[in-house]
Tab-separated table of C-alpha atoms in Angstrom:
chain	number	residue	atom	x	y	z
Q	258	MET	CA	11.267	-37.577	17.968
Q	259	ALA	CA	15.057	-38.547	16.621
Q	260	THR	CA	17.956	-36.263	17.848
Q	261	GLY	CA	20.436	-35.357	15.106
Q	262	THR	CA	22.991	-37.530	15.897
Q	263	ASP	CA	20.490	-40.715	15.752
Q	264	GLN	CA	19.657	-39.310	12.119
Q	265	VAL	CA	23.353	-39.294	11.058
Q	266	VAL	CA	23.688	-42.708	12.248
Q	267	GLY	CA	20.818	-44.313	10.956
Q	268	LEU	CA	21.372	-42.305	7.700
Q	269	SER	CA	24.892	-43.569	7.712
Q	270	LEU	CA	23.824	-47.134	8.345
Q	271	VAL	CA	21.352	-46.941	5.544
Q	272	ALA	CA	24.323	-45.727	3.332
Q	273	VAL	CA	26.659	-48.150	4.095
Q	274	SER	CA	23.827	-51.275	3.355
Q	275	LEU	CA	23.171	-49.631	0.116
Q	276	ILE	CA	26.767	-49.648	-1.017
Q	277	ILE	CA	26.869	-53.491	0.332
Q	278	PHE	CA	23.910	-54.334	-1.517
Q	279	THR	CA	25.066	-52.881	-4.926
Q	280	TYR	CA	28.665	-54.278	-4.612
Q	281	TYR	CA	26.907	-57.800	-3.837
Q	282	THR	CA	24.326	-57.660	-6.810
Q	283	VAL	CA	27.031	-56.607	-9.256
Q	284	TRP	CA	29.028	-59.175	-8.355
Q	285	VAL	CA	26.725	-62.136	-8.114
Q	286	ILE	CA	24.021	-61.131	-11.136
Q	287	LEU	CA	26.463	-59.348	-13.368
Q	288	LEU	CA	30.045	-60.288	-13.217
Q	289	PRO	CA	29.305	-63.693	-14.670
Q	290	PHE	CA	28.054	-61.946	-17.917
Q	291	ILE	CA	31.182	-59.821	-18.015
Q	292	ASP	CA	34.330	-61.441	-20.005
Q	293	SER	CA	36.688	-62.471	-17.071
Q	294	GLN	CA	39.529	-60.481	-18.598
Q	295	HIS	CA	38.238	-57.560	-17.997
Q	296	VAL	CA	39.373	-54.671	-15.800
Q	297	ILE	CA	36.288	-54.841	-13.117
Q	298	HIS	CA	37.285	-57.776	-12.209
Q	299	LYS	CA	40.009	-57.198	-10.347
Q	300	TYR	CA	37.801	-55.193	-7.809
Q	301	PHE	CA	35.873	-58.559	-6.657
Q	302	LEU	CA	36.748	-61.049	-4.906
Q	303	PRO	CA	36.474	-64.699	-6.102
Q	304	ARG	CA	32.715	-66.013	-6.674
Q	305	ALA	CA	33.259	-68.925	-4.168
Q	306	TYR	CA	33.080	-65.848	-1.409
Q	307	ALA	CA	29.682	-65.097	-2.566
Q	308	VAL	CA	28.342	-67.938	-1.012
Q	309	ALA	CA	30.767	-68.197	1.990
Q	310	ILE	CA	30.808	-64.654	3.262
Q	311	PRO	CA	26.850	-64.360	3.372
Q	312	LEU	CA	26.866	-68.130	5.106
Q	313	ALA	CA	29.674	-67.040	7.808
Q	314	ALA	CA	27.474	-64.167	8.393
Q	315	GLY	CA	24.298	-65.893	8.580
Q	316	LEU	CA	25.989	-68.343	11.113
Q	317	LEU	CA	27.591	-65.697	13.355
Q	318	LEU	CA	24.056	-64.016	13.505
Q	319	LEU	CA	22.244	-66.906	14.286
Q	320	LEU	CA	25.130	-67.999	17.158
Q	321	PHE	CA	24.507	-64.449	18.796
Q	322	VAL	CA	20.602	-64.228	18.610
Q	323	GLY	CA	20.848	-67.633	20.456
Q	324	LEU	CA	23.456	-66.384	22.840
Q	325	PHE	CA	21.102	-63.301	23.797
Q	326	ILE	CA	18.244	-65.517	24.218
Q	327	THR	CA	20.179	-68.039	26.423
Q	328	CYS	CA	21.423	-65.162	28.558
Q	329	VAL	CA	18.044	-63.117	28.580
Q	330	MET	CA	15.833	-66.900	29.899
Q	331	LEU	CA	18.985	-67.856	32.563
Q	332	LYS	CA	18.676	-64.031	34.013
Q	333	ASN	CA	14.921	-64.691	33.736
Q	334	GLN	CA	15.015	-67.931	35.469
Q	335	LYS	CA	17.249	-66.387	38.361
Q	336	ALA	CA	14.638	-63.578	39.020
Q	337	THR	CA	12.283	-65.773	39.541
Q	338	LYS	CA	13.945	-68.020	41.690
Q	339	LYS	CA	14.725	-65.271	43.923
Q	340	ALA	CA	10.901	-63.814	43.707
Q	341	GLN	CA	9.906	-67.097	45.283
């Protein structure tokens, strides 16, 4: 059973994810249909970042996953050498 702290952390992670998803959806899907002189455009970054930010985040994610797998494999290799 999750503790109260776990539930608060989980709820906050879900809330942050929902806010990011809503912001990105409005930015990418709805904003191109709104006039470029409208005041709402000042709350969003230029459209080029709509591709660059997820691309950079994906590359960082792949980098960290690769580093994690490499570290685990190296530790596993050292443990099997000691056992032999």
